[in-house]
Structures are given as C-alpha cells and as structure tokens.
Backbone as XML, in Angstrom:
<?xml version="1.0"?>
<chain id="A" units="angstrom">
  <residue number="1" name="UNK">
    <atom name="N" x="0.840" y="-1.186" z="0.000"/>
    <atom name="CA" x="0.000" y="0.000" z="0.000"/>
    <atom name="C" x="0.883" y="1.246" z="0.000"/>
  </residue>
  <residue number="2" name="UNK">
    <atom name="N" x="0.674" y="1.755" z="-0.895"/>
    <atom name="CA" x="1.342" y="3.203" z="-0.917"/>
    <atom name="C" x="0.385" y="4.690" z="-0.011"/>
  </residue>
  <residue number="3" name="UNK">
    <atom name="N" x="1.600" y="5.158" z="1.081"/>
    <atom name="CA" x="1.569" y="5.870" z="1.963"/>
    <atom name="C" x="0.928" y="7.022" z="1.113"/>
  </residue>
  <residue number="4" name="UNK">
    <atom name="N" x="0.156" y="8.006" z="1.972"/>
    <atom name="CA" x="-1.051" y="9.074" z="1.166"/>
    <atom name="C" x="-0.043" y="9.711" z="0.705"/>
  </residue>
  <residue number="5" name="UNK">
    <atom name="N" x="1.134" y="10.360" z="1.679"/>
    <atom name="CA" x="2.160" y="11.454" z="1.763"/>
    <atom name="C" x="2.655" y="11.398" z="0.340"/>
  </residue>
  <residue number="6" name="UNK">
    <atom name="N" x="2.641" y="9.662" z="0.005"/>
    <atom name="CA" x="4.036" y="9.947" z="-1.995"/>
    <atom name="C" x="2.948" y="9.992" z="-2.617"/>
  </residue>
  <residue number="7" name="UNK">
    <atom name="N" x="1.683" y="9.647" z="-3.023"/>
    <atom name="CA" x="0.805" y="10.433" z="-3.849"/>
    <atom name="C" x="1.042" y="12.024" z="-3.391"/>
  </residue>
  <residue number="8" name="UNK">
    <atom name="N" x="0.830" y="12.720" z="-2.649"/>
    <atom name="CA" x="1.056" y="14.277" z="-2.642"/>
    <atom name="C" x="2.439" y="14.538" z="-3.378"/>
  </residue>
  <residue number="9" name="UNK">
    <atom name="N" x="3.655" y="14.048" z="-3.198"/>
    <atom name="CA" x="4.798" y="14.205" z="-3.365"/>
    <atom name="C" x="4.720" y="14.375" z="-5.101"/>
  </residue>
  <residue number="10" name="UNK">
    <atom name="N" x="4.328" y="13.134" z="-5.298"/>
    <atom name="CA" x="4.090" y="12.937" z="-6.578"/>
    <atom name="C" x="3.739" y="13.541" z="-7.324"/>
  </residue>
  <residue number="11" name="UNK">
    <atom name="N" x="2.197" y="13.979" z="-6.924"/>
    <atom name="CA" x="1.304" y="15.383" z="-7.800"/>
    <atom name="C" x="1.669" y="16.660" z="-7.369"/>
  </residue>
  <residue number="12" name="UNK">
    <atom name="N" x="2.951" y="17.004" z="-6.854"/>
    <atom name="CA" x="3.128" y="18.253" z="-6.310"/>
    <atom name="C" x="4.537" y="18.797" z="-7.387"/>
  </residue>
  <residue number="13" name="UNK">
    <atom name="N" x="4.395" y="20.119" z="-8.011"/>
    <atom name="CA" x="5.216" y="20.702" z="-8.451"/>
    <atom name="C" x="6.414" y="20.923" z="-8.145"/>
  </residue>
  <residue number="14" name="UNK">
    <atom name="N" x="6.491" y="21.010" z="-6.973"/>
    <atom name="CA" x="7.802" y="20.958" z="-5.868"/>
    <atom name="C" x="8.234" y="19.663" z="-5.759"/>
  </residue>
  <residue number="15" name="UNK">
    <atom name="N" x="8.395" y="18.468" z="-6.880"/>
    <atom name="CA" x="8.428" y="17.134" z="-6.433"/>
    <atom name="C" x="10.193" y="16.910" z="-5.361"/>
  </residue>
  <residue number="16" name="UNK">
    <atom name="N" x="11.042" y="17.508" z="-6.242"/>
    <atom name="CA" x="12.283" y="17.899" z="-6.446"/>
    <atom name="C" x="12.419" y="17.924" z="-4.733"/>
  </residue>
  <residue number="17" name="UNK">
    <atom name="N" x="11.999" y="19.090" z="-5.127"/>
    <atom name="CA" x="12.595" y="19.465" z="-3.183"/>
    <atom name="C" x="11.854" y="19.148" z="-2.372"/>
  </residue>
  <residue number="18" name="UNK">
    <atom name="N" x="10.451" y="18.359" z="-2.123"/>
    <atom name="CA" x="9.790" y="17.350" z="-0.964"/>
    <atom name="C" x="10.455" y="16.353" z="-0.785"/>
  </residue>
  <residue number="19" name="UNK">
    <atom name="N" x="11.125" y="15.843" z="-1.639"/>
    <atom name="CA" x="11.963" y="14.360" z="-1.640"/>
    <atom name="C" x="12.967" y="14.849" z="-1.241"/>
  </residue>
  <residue number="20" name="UNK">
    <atom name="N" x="14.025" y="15.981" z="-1.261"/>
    <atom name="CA" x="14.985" y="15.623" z="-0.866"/>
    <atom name="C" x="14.846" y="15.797" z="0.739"/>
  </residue>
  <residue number="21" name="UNK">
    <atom name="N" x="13.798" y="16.842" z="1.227"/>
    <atom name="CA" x="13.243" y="17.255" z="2.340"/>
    <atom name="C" x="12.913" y="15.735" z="2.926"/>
  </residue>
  <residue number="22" name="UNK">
    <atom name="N" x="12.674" y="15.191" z="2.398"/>
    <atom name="CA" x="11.993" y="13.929" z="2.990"/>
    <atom name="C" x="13.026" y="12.725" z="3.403"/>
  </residue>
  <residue number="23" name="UNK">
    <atom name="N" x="14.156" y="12.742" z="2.545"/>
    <atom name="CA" x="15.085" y="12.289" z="2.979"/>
    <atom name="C" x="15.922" y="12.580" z="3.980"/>
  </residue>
  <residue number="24" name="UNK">
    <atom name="N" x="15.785" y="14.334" z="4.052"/>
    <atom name="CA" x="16.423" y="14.761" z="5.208"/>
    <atom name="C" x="16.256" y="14.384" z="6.608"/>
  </residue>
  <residue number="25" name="UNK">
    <atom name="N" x="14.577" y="13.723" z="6.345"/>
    <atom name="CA" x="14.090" y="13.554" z="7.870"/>
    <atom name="C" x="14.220" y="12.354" z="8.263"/>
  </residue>
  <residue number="26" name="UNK">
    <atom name="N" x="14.416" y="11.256" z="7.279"/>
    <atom name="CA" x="14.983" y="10.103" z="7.208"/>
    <atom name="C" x="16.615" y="9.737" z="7.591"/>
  </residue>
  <residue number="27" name="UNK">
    <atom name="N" x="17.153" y="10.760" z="7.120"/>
    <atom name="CA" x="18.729" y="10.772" z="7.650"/>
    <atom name="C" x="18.634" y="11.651" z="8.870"/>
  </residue>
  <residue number="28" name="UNK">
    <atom name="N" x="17.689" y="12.076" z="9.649"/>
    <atom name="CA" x="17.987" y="12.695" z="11.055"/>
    <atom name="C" x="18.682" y="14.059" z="10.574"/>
  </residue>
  <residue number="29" name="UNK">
    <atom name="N" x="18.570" y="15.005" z="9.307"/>
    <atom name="CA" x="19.236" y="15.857" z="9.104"/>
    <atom name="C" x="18.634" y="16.909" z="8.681"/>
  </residue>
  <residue number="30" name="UNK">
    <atom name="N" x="18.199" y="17.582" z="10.151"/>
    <atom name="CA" x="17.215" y="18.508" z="10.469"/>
    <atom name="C" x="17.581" y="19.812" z="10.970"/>
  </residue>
  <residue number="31" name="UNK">
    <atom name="N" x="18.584" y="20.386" z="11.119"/>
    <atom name="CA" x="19.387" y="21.574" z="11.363"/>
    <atom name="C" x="18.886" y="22.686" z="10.498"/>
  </residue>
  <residue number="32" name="UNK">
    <atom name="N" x="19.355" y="22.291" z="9.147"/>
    <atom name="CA" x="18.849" y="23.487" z="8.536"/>
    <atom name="C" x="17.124" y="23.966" z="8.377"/>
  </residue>
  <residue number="33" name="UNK">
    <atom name="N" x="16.712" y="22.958" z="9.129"/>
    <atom name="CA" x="15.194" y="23.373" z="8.696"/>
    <atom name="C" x="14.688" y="23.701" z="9.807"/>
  </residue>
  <residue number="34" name="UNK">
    <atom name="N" x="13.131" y="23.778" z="9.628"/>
    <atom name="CA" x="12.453" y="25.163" z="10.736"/>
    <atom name="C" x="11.220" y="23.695" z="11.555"/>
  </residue>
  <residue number="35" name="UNK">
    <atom name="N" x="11.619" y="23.550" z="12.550"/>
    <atom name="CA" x="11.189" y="21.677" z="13.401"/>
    <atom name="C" x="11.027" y="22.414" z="14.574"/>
  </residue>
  <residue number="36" name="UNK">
    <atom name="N" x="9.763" y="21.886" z="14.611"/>
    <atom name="CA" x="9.101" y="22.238" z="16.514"/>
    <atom name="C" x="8.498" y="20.600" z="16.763"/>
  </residue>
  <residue number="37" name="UNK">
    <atom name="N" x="7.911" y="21.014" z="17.950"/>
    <atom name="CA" x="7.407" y="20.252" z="18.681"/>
    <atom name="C" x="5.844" y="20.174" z="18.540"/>
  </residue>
  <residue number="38" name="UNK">
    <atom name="N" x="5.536" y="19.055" z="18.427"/>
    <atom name="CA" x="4.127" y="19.379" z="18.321"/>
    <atom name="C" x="3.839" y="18.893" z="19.529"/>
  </residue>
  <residue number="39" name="UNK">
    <atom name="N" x="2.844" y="19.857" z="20.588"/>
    <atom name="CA" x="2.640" y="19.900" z="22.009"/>
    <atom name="C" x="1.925" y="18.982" z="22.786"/>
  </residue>
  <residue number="40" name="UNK">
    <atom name="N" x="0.805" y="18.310" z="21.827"/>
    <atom name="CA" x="-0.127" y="17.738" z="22.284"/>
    <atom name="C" x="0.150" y="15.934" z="22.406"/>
  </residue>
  <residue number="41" name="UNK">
    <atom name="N" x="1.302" y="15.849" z="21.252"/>
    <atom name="CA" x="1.843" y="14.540" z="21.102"/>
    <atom name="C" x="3.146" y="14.500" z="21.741"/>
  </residue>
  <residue number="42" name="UNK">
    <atom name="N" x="3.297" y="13.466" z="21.680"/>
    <atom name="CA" x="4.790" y="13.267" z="22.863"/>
    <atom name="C" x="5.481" y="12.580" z="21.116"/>
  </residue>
  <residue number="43" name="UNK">
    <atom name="N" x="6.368" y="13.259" z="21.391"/>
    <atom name="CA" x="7.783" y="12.731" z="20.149"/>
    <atom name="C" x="7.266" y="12.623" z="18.817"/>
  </residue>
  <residue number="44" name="UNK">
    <atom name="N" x="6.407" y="13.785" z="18.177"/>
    <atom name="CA" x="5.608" y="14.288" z="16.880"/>
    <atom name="C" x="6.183" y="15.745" z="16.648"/>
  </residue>
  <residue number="45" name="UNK">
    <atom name="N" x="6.870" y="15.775" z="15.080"/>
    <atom name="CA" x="6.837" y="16.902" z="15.587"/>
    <atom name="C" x="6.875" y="17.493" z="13.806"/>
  </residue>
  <residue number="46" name="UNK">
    <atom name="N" x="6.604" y="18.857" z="13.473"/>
    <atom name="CA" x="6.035" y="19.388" z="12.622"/>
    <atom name="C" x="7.444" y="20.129" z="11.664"/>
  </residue>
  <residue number="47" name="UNK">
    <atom name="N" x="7.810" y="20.062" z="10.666"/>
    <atom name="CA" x="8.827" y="20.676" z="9.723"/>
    <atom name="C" x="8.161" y="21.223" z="8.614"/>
  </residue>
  <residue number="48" name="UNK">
    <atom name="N" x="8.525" y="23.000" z="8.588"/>
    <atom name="CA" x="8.107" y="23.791" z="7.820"/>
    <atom name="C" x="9.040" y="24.103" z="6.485"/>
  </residue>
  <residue number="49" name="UNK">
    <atom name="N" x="8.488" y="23.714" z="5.365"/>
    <atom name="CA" x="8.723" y="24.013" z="4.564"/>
    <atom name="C" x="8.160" y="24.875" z="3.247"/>
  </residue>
  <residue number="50" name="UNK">
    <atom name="N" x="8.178" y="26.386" z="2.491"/>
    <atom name="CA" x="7.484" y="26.753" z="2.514"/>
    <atom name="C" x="5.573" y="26.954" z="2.927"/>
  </residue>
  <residue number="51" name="UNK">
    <atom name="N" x="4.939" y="26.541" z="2.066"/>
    <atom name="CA" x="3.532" y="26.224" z="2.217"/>
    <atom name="C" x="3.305" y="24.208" z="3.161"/>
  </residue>
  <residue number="52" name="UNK">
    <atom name="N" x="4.060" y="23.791" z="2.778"/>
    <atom name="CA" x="3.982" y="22.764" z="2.952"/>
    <atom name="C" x="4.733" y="22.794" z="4.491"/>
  </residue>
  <residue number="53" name="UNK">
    <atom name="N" x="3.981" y="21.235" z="5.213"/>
    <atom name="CA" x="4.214" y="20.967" z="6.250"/>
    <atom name="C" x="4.230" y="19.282" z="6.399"/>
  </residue>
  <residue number="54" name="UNK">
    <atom name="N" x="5.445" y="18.906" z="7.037"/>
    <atom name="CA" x="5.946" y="17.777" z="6.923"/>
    <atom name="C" x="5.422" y="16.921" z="8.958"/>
  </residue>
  <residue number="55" name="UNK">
    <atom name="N" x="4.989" y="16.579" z="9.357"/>
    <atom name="CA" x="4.911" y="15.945" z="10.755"/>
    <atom name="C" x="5.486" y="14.145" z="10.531"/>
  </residue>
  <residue number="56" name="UNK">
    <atom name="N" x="6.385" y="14.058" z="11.358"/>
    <atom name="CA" x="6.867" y="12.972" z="11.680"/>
    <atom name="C" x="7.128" y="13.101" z="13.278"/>
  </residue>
  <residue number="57" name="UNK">
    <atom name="N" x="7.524" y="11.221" z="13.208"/>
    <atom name="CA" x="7.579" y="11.066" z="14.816"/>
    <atom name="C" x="9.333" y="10.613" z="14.863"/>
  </residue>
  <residue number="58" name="UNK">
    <atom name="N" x="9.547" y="10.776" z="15.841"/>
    <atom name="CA" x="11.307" y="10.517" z="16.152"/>
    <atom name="C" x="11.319" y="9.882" z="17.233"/>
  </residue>
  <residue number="59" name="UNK">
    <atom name="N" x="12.396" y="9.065" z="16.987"/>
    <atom name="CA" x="12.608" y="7.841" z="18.281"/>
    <atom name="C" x="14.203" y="8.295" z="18.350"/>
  </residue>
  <residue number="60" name="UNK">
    <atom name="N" x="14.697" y="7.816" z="19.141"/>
    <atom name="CA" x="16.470" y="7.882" z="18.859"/>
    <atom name="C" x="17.523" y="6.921" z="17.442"/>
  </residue>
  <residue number="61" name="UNK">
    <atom name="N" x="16.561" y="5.911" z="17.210"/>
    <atom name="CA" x="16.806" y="4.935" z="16.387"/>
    <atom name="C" x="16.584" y="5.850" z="15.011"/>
  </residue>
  <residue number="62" name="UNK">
    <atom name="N" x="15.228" y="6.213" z="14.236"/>
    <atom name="CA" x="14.673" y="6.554" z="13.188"/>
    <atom name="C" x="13.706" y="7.601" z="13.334"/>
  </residue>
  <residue number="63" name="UNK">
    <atom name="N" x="13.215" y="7.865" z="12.680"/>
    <atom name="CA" x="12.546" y="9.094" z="11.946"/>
    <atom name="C" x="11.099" y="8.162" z="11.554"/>
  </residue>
  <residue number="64" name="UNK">
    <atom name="N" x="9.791" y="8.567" z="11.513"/>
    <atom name="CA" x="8.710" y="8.295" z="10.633"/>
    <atom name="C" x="7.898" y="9.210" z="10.339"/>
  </residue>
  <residue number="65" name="UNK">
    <atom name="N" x="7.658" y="9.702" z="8.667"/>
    <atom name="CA" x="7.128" y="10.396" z="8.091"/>
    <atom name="C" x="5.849" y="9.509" z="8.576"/>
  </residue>
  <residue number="66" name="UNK">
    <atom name="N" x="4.763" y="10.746" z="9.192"/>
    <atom name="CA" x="3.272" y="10.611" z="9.402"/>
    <atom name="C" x="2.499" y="10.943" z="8.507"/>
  </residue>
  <residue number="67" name="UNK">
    <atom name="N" x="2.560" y="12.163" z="8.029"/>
    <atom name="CA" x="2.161" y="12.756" z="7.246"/>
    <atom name="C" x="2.652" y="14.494" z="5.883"/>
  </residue>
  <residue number="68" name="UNK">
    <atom name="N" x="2.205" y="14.515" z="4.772"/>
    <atom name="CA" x="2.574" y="15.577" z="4.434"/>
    <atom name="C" x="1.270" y="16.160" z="3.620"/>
  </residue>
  <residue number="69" name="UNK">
    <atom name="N" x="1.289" y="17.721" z="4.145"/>
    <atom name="CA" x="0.046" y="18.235" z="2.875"/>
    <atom name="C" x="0.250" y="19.762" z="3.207"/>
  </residue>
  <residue number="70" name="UNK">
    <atom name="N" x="-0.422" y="20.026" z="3.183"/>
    <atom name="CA" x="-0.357" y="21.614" z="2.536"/>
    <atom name="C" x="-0.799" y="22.568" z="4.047"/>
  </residue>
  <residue number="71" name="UNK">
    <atom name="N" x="0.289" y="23.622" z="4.351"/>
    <atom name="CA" x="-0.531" y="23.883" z="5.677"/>
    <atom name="C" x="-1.846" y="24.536" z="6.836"/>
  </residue>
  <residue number="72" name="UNK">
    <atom name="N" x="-2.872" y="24.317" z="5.496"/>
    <atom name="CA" x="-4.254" y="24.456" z="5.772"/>
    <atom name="C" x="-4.851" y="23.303" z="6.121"/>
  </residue>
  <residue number="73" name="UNK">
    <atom name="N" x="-4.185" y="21.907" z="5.866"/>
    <atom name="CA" x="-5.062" y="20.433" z="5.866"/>
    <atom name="C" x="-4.321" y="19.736" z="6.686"/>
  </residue>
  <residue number="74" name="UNK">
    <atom name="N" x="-2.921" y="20.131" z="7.305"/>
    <atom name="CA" x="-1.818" y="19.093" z="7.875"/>
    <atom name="C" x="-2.474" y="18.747" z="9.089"/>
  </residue>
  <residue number="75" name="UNK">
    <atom name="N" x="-2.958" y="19.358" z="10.111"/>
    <atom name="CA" x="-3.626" y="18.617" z="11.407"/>
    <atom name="C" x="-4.753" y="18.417" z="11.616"/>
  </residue>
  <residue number="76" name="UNK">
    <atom name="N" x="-5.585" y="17.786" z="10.255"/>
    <atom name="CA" x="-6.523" y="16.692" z="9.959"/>
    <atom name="C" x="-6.370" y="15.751" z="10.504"/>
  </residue>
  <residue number="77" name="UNK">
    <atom name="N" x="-4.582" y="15.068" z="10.415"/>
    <atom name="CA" x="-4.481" y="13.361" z="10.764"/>
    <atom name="C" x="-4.216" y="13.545" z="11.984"/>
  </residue>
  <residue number="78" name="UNK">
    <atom name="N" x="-4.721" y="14.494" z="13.015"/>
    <atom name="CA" x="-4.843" y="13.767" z="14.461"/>
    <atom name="C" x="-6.000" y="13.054" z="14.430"/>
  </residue>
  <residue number="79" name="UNK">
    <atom name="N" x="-7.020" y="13.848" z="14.117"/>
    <atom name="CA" x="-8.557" y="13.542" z="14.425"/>
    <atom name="C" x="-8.464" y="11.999" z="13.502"/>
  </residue>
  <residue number="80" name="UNK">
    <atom name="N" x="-7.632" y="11.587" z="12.812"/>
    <atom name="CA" x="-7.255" y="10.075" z="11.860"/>
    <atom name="C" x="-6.746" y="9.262" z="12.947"/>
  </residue>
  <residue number="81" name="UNK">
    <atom name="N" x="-6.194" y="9.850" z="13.832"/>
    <atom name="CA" x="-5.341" y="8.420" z="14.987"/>
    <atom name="C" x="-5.776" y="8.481" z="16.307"/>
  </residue>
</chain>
C-alpha cells in the first residue's frame, strides 16, 4: 500500500525538493530546517517548509514520516489516529 504522503509528493510541483526534504528527515538531518514540537503529542513533531508541512515522529533509532500536505489540511491526521 502506498503511503497518502508519496501520492502528494508525486502530484506536487515541488516534487524535487519534498523528496529531498523527505530524505532529510529520514537521515535525522534537520538543522537546517524550521522543526518544533508538536505539544499535544509526545515525540511528533512538525517541519516547515514553505507552504507545505511535513509531521513525523522521532525515536532515537529513526525518523517516521506521518504525514505531508499543505498547511491548511496538515492537522486533519490527528482527528485520523
């Protein structure tokens, strides 16, 4: 089953730079980018990239992309889990 997030990736003009963004969060290589905390979840946390907004969860081990969409629709997928 393919994750909702690479259909967006996919149909998005910006394909280029979501992927490499996406890898970044996969390699733990999050410095240059703009990463908070999301308050309500314990170890969720939200990466801004222009319009777009990236939420993954972090363990010490790995990284998991939760979700990605546009940042009018991104904290839909609480009310999902």
């Amino acid at each position: 089953m393919v994750e909702k997030f690479l259909k967006f990736i996919a149909k998005s003009q910006f394909k280029g730079i979501l992927l490499k963004v996406l890898q970044d969060i996969y390699d733990d290589n999050l410095s240059k980018y703009d990463v908070k905390t999301i308050e309500w979840k314990k170890w969720y946390y939200r990466l801004r990239k222009g319009n777009i907004r990236f939420i993954f969860k972090k363990t010490e081990n790995w990284n998991r992309v939760i979700d990605i969409d546009n940042r009018w629709d991104i904290y839909k997928w609480i009310d999902k889990k």
